[in-house]
Amino acid sequence: MMPPEEESPDGDRDGGLVLLHGLKSGSTRKQGCDPFAQTQRSKLQHRRARINQQINKEMRMRAGAENLFRATSNHKVKETVALELSYVNSNLQLLKEELEELNSSMDVYQNDSESISVPMIPLGLKETKELDLLVPLKDFISEHYGEEGVLFEKEIKEFMELRQAMRTPSRNEAGLELLMEYYNQLYFLDSRFFPPTKTLGIFFHWYDSLTGVPSHQRALAFEKGSVLFNLGALHTQIGARQDRASLPGLNQAIDAFQKAAGAFNYLKENFSNAPSLDMSAASLTMLVRLMVAQVQECVFEKMTLLRAQNDFLARLQLAQEAAKVEDAYSLVHQTMSQPHVKDYVPFSWTTMVHVKSEHFKALSHYFAAIALCDCPAPSDAELLEQEKAFLQFHVTMPEGPSLRVLLHDPEERRKLGKAHLKKAIMKHEEAMRIHGLCKILRKMDILQEVLSFAHKRSLSKYSEIDHEEDFFETGEAPDIHPKTHQKPEIKSPNFSQVKVTDLFHRLGPLSVFSAKNKWYPARRVHLMRGENGFGFTLRGDSPVLIAGVIPGGCAAEAGLKEGDYIISVNGKDCKWSKHAEVVQLLKSTGKEGVDIGVITLQGSECPKAVDRKAAVMSSGSGVLKSNKENSRKSLMNSKSASTLLVWSKKSKRSKKSTYSGVPFTSVGDNEAMY
């Protein structure tokens, strides 16, 4: 993942088609957040949150009862606690069943179109508790950065408002951007406030999206992973709501499910040891495969809209597309049946996937039958192309006459078509039988309607081609080779799509002012300009680095050291100042001198290097190499060592300043003497 760009708040930013969020994102945030709208979906989310809270309460009661059961030796107390535990476990089971029914409410997320289409499986969002960051972040700012924490209350509250808003994202592009904006802000929060050797005492609480079981961790990675999960879940909801009876709706659904697969796959590859089952590797693998299968289903529906239904080759392609959908859902069903996933995934999901697998297998045989029975025999010009297509159509070649005879003889085509229809009807009936086993799916009228329509269509076609004088026994139709013209693509999240400005940019550039860097308390130094200037060389931007100090000069006598960063000049904050801006402030000083605020990173001192530098400075040669290496080493514990190179490229001696009394060779190529 490429981290969000860090820039000076006053710097230019590339606009283009990228939406700019951050400090001025209030209006966008309102568009992307929908906390109060009483839609079916929001009511579902509120009910899910209530059940999650009840599950959390029962889990605490069970933990307490189990501890008491283990601790006591009194037989009567043990009996009472055991009885209480049975009640608690019973309540937990009922709550989990209620939550499963909510999570199986696929109809809430479907589109409102009057067209009949097979429902898709969306995911509900993970719920989280409110988080009060005001005190921990203020304390950290005071302790680590040496700033007044109260001065950053506005930024902290803005971050908390952003987190509150992302808990209820709207089901559209604005909601996706809101989640992405918060995810990108977490990069800056991590860099600013989460040192590798210390915790802030903050716990991130999230509920499992399917079971409602609460989990909490101090690690910010858990927060990032949960937001990324919700990004994928929101994509599934957007995909499920599209009108798949139209080509634009199908393309949007394909895009949404591919992005959902990408989010879950990215989560699986980049986050490990998640405390909740919905983010385990096994569950995420299942979700990726489920999204890919739903993309494949949309591709099949797209084919039915685009291809001419009365063309022989088009019908063969439809049959192979349906077989490809069946293949994808069979893999999902196998994944859902694995030990680590079987008891976790809602039964309605497993049943729906199984139903779709049988349904699309039936459709593949149905389209094979109508290709054989409804299309005329090929002309001599068409024969070669049809033979080539038919050779790759079946997994095993059907028994009977040669391929050329089969394609030319209407009776042979009817026999094979009848065998395919027989298999289609069997699979339709199997799909309907499996559907009837699930109480939740039985309530979905549209699914029942789709299955019933497909079954009746195959029965009608079978009756149409079945002749009374048929005395032959209908053979077994071979399976159809799965093939697709549009392979599903797993689209990883594009984090640069939504650029953000670091809310805490006032703390200074991240290359220096980050949680993992430590520095000595800021020093205030008063300098008087001498005959040869102040006696130091400067390099870089934001913040400007003191690259060298002349022994015996004004800067050296005042206590400035190589590797110090200038953070203020005469009280003006210079953390984000460019090289030229600092130079101008220094030039504008009069006889009264100048007050410079500086900091020194801990671990950046190198006395031997400084002594060596002093000797080189006095001899007037060889400054560049030692300067660049020492200053670069002093920043190697920073995340942005490469950023220093960017600063150096921006620093041109001819543009930065003038100097006097010092030989030209004693100043580095990217440094200037003052």
PDB file of C-alpha atoms in Angstrom, residues 269-388:
ATOM      1  CA  GLU A 269      -2.688 -10.694   2.428  1.00  0.00           C
ATOM      2  CA  ASN A 270      -1.738  -7.705   4.601  1.00  0.00           C
ATOM      3  CA  PHE A 271      -3.376  -8.262   8.007  1.00  0.00           C
ATOM      4  CA  SER A 272      -2.837 -11.340  10.163  1.00  0.00           C
ATOM      5  CA  ASN A 273      -3.871 -12.659  13.583  1.00  0.00           C
ATOM      6  CA  ALA A 274      -7.236 -10.920  13.519  1.00  0.00           C
ATOM      7  CA  PRO A 275      -9.169 -11.509  16.762  1.00  0.00           C
ATOM      8  CA  SER A 276     -12.546 -11.911  15.009  1.00  0.00           C
ATOM      9  CA  LEU A 277     -13.564 -14.820  12.785  1.00  0.00           C
ATOM     10  CA  ASP A 278     -14.879 -12.661   9.950  1.00  0.00           C
ATOM     11  CA  MET A 279     -11.314 -11.429   9.343  1.00  0.00           C
ATOM     12  CA  SER A 280      -9.617 -14.831   9.602  1.00  0.00           C
ATOM     13  CA  ALA A 281      -7.757 -16.142   6.552  1.00  0.00           C
ATOM     14  CA  ALA A 282     -10.311 -18.950   6.031  1.00  0.00           C
ATOM     15  CA  SER A 283     -13.299 -16.583   6.145  1.00  0.00           C
ATOM     16  CA  LEU A 284     -11.660 -14.025   3.861  1.00  0.00           C
ATOM     17  CA  THR A 285     -10.754 -16.731   1.350  1.00  0.00           C
ATOM     18  CA  MET A 286     -14.401 -17.771   1.338  1.00  0.00           C
ATOM     19  CA  LEU A 287     -15.563 -14.159   0.857  1.00  0.00           C
ATOM     20  CA  VAL A 288     -13.155 -13.561  -2.032  1.00  0.00           C
ATOM     21  CA  ARG A 289     -14.411 -16.695  -3.781  1.00  0.00           C
ATOM     22  CA  LEU A 290     -18.023 -15.722  -3.105  1.00  0.00           C
ATOM     23  CA  MET A 291     -17.485 -12.296  -4.684  1.00  0.00           C
ATOM     24  CA  VAL A 292     -15.758 -13.855  -7.699  1.00  0.00           C
ATOM     25  CA  ALA A 293     -18.710 -16.228  -8.138  1.00  0.00           C
ATOM     26  CA  GLN A 294     -21.162 -13.321  -8.003  1.00  0.00           C
ATOM     27  CA  VAL A 295     -19.090 -11.486 -10.633  1.00  0.00           C
ATOM     28  CA  GLN A 296     -19.255 -14.613 -12.793  1.00  0.00           C
ATOM     29  CA  GLU A 297     -23.025 -14.704 -12.360  1.00  0.00           C
ATOM     30  CA  CYS A 298     -23.273 -11.072 -13.515  1.00  0.00           C
ATOM     31  CA  VAL A 299     -21.100 -11.883 -16.538  1.00  0.00           C
ATOM     32  CA  PHE A 300     -23.574 -14.657 -17.460  1.00  0.00           C
ATOM     33  CA  GLU A 301     -26.488 -12.237 -17.130  1.00  0.00           C
ATOM     34  CA  LYS A 302     -24.580  -9.743 -19.275  1.00  0.00           C
ATOM     35  CA  MET A 303     -24.167 -12.421 -21.944  1.00  0.00           C
ATOM     36  CA  THR A 304     -27.911 -13.077 -21.999  1.00  0.00           C
ATOM     37  CA  LEU A 305     -28.492  -9.390 -22.738  1.00  0.00           C
ATOM     38  CA  LEU A 306     -25.803  -9.036 -25.407  1.00  0.00           C
ATOM     39  CA  ARG A 307     -25.966 -12.282 -27.375  1.00  0.00           C
ATOM     40  CA  ALA A 308     -28.566 -13.171 -30.004  1.00  0.00           C
ATOM     41  CA  GLN A 309     -30.705 -15.901 -28.465  1.00  0.00           C
ATOM     42  CA  ASN A 310     -31.431 -17.735 -31.741  1.00  0.00           C
ATOM     43  CA  ASP A 311     -27.788 -18.219 -32.746  1.00  0.00           C
ATOM     44  CA  PHE A 312     -26.272 -21.705 -32.300  1.00  0.00           C
ATOM     45  CA  LEU A 313     -22.811 -20.534 -31.219  1.00  0.00           C
ATOM     46  CA  ALA A 314     -24.266 -17.875 -28.886  1.00  0.00           C
ATOM     47  CA  ARG A 315     -26.332 -20.521 -27.099  1.00  0.00           C
ATOM     48  CA  LEU A 316     -23.307 -22.770 -26.729  1.00  0.00           C
ATOM     49  CA  GLN A 317     -21.443 -19.824 -25.199  1.00  0.00           C
ATOM     50  CA  LEU A 318     -24.329 -19.180 -22.799  1.00  0.00           C
ATOM     51  CA  ALA A 319     -24.267 -22.838 -21.751  1.00  0.00           C
ATOM     52  CA  GLN A 320     -20.520 -22.640 -21.077  1.00  0.00           C
ATOM     53  CA  GLU A 321     -20.916 -19.345 -19.182  1.00  0.00           C
ATOM     54  CA  ALA A 322     -23.593 -20.975 -16.997  1.00  0.00           C
ATOM     55  CA  ALA A 323     -21.263 -23.934 -16.422  1.00  0.00           C
ATOM     56  CA  LYS A 324     -18.549 -21.475 -15.376  1.00  0.00           C
ATOM     57  CA  VAL A 325     -20.935 -19.897 -12.828  1.00  0.00           C
ATOM     58  CA  GLU A 326     -21.776 -23.368 -11.513  1.00  0.00           C
ATOM     59  CA  ASP A 327     -18.057 -24.114 -11.245  1.00  0.00           C
ATOM     60  CA  ALA A 328     -17.437 -20.918  -9.250  1.00  0.00           C
ATOM     61  CA  TYR A 329     -20.330 -21.530  -6.831  1.00  0.00           C
ATOM     62  CA  SER A 330     -19.281 -25.160  -6.357  1.00  0.00           C
ATOM     63  CA  LEU A 331     -15.873 -23.925  -5.198  1.00  0.00           C
ATOM     64  CA  VAL A 332     -17.549 -21.479  -2.794  1.00  0.00           C
ATOM     65  CA  HIS A 333     -19.750 -24.265  -1.433  1.00  0.00           C
ATOM     66  CA  GLN A 334     -16.703 -26.481  -0.869  1.00  0.00           C
ATOM     67  CA  THR A 335     -14.975 -23.595   0.955  1.00  0.00           C
ATOM     68  CA  MET A 336     -18.050 -22.990   3.123  1.00  0.00           C
ATOM     69  CA  SER A 337     -18.126 -26.675   4.029  1.00  0.00           C
ATOM     70  CA  GLN A 338     -14.603 -26.660   5.486  1.00  0.00           C
ATOM     71  CA  PRO A 339     -14.318 -27.190   9.272  1.00  0.00           C
ATOM     72  CA  HIS A 340     -13.159 -23.640  10.164  1.00  0.00           C
ATOM     73  CA  VAL A 341     -15.919 -22.024   8.109  1.00  0.00           C
ATOM     74  CA  LYS A 342     -18.858 -24.444   8.236  1.00  0.00           C
ATOM     75  CA  ASP A 343     -20.066 -23.564  11.734  1.00  0.00           C
ATOM     76  CA  TYR A 344     -19.444 -19.867  11.216  1.00  0.00           C
ATOM     77  CA  VAL A 345     -21.170 -19.035   7.922  1.00  0.00           C
ATOM     78  CA  PRO A 346     -24.974 -18.614   8.101  1.00  0.00           C
ATOM     79  CA  PHE A 347     -26.829 -21.718   6.946  1.00  0.00           C
ATOM     80  CA  SER A 348     -28.828 -19.562   4.540  1.00  0.00           C
ATOM     81  CA  TRP A 349     -25.618 -18.501   2.778  1.00  0.00           C
ATOM     82  CA  THR A 350     -24.405 -22.073   2.380  1.00  0.00           C
ATOM     83  CA  THR A 351     -27.835 -23.113   1.107  1.00  0.00           C
ATOM     84  CA  MET A 352     -28.067 -20.176  -1.314  1.00  0.00           C
ATOM     85  CA  VAL A 353     -24.643 -21.000  -2.781  1.00  0.00           C
ATOM     86  CA  HIS A 354     -25.614 -24.664  -3.129  1.00  0.00           C
ATOM     87  CA  VAL A 355     -28.918 -23.721  -4.780  1.00  0.00           C
ATOM     88  CA  LYS A 356     -27.120 -21.443  -7.258  1.00  0.00           C
ATOM     89  CA  SER A 357     -24.606 -24.161  -8.087  1.00  0.00           C
ATOM     90  CA  GLU A 358     -27.398 -26.596  -9.016  1.00  0.00           C
ATOM     91  CA  HIS A 359     -29.466 -23.862 -10.725  1.00  0.00           C
ATOM     92  CA  PHE A 360     -26.691 -22.785 -13.071  1.00  0.00           C
ATOM     93  CA  LYS A 361     -25.729 -26.368 -13.845  1.00  0.00           C
ATOM     94  CA  ALA A 362     -29.339 -26.848 -14.920  1.00  0.00           C
ATOM     95  CA  LEU A 363     -29.175 -23.686 -17.043  1.00  0.00           C
ATOM     96  CA  SER A 364     -26.015 -24.881 -18.780  1.00  0.00           C
ATOM     97  CA  HIS A 365     -27.806 -28.063 -19.891  1.00  0.00           C
ATOM     98  CA  TYR A 366     -30.934 -26.117 -20.855  1.00  0.00           C
ATOM     99  CA  PHE A 367     -29.033 -23.773 -23.197  1.00  0.00           C
ATOM    100  CA  ALA A 368     -27.168 -26.752 -24.664  1.00  0.00           C
ATOM    101  CA  ALA A 369     -30.536 -28.380 -25.417  1.00  0.00           C
ATOM    102  CA  ILE A 370     -32.102 -25.363 -27.121  1.00  0.00           C
ATOM    103  CA  ALA A 371     -28.903 -24.847 -29.163  1.00  0.00           C
ATOM    104  CA  LEU A 372     -29.316 -28.390 -30.496  1.00  0.00           C
ATOM    105  CA  CYS A 373     -33.106 -28.430 -30.839  1.00  0.00           C
ATOM    106  CA  ASP A 374     -34.073 -24.908 -31.876  1.00  0.00           C
ATOM    107  CA  CYS A 375     -31.252 -23.978 -34.246  1.00  0.00           C
ATOM    108  CA  PRO A 376     -31.223 -25.270 -37.822  1.00  0.00           C
ATOM    109  CA  ALA A 377     -28.529 -27.571 -39.176  1.00  0.00           C
ATOM    110  CA  PRO A 378     -25.417 -25.666 -40.248  1.00  0.00           C
ATOM    111  CA  SER A 379     -24.682 -24.732 -43.829  1.00  0.00           C
ATOM    112  CA  ASP A 380     -21.419 -25.881 -45.401  1.00  0.00           C
ATOM    113  CA  ALA A 381     -19.910 -22.469 -44.597  1.00  0.00           C
ATOM    114  CA  GLU A 382     -20.959 -22.711 -40.928  1.00  0.00           C
ATOM    115  CA  LEU A 383     -20.074 -26.361 -40.403  1.00  0.00           C
ATOM    116  CA  LEU A 384     -16.350 -25.974 -39.749  1.00  0.00           C
ATOM    117  CA  GLU A 385     -16.854 -23.258 -37.119  1.00  0.00           C
ATOM    118  CA  GLN A 386     -19.641 -25.194 -35.368  1.00  0.00           C
ATOM    119  CA  GLU A 387     -17.567 -28.393 -35.350  1.00  0.00           C
ATOM    120  CA  LYS A 388     -14.666 -26.531 -33.758  1.00  0.00           C
TER     121      LYS A 388
END
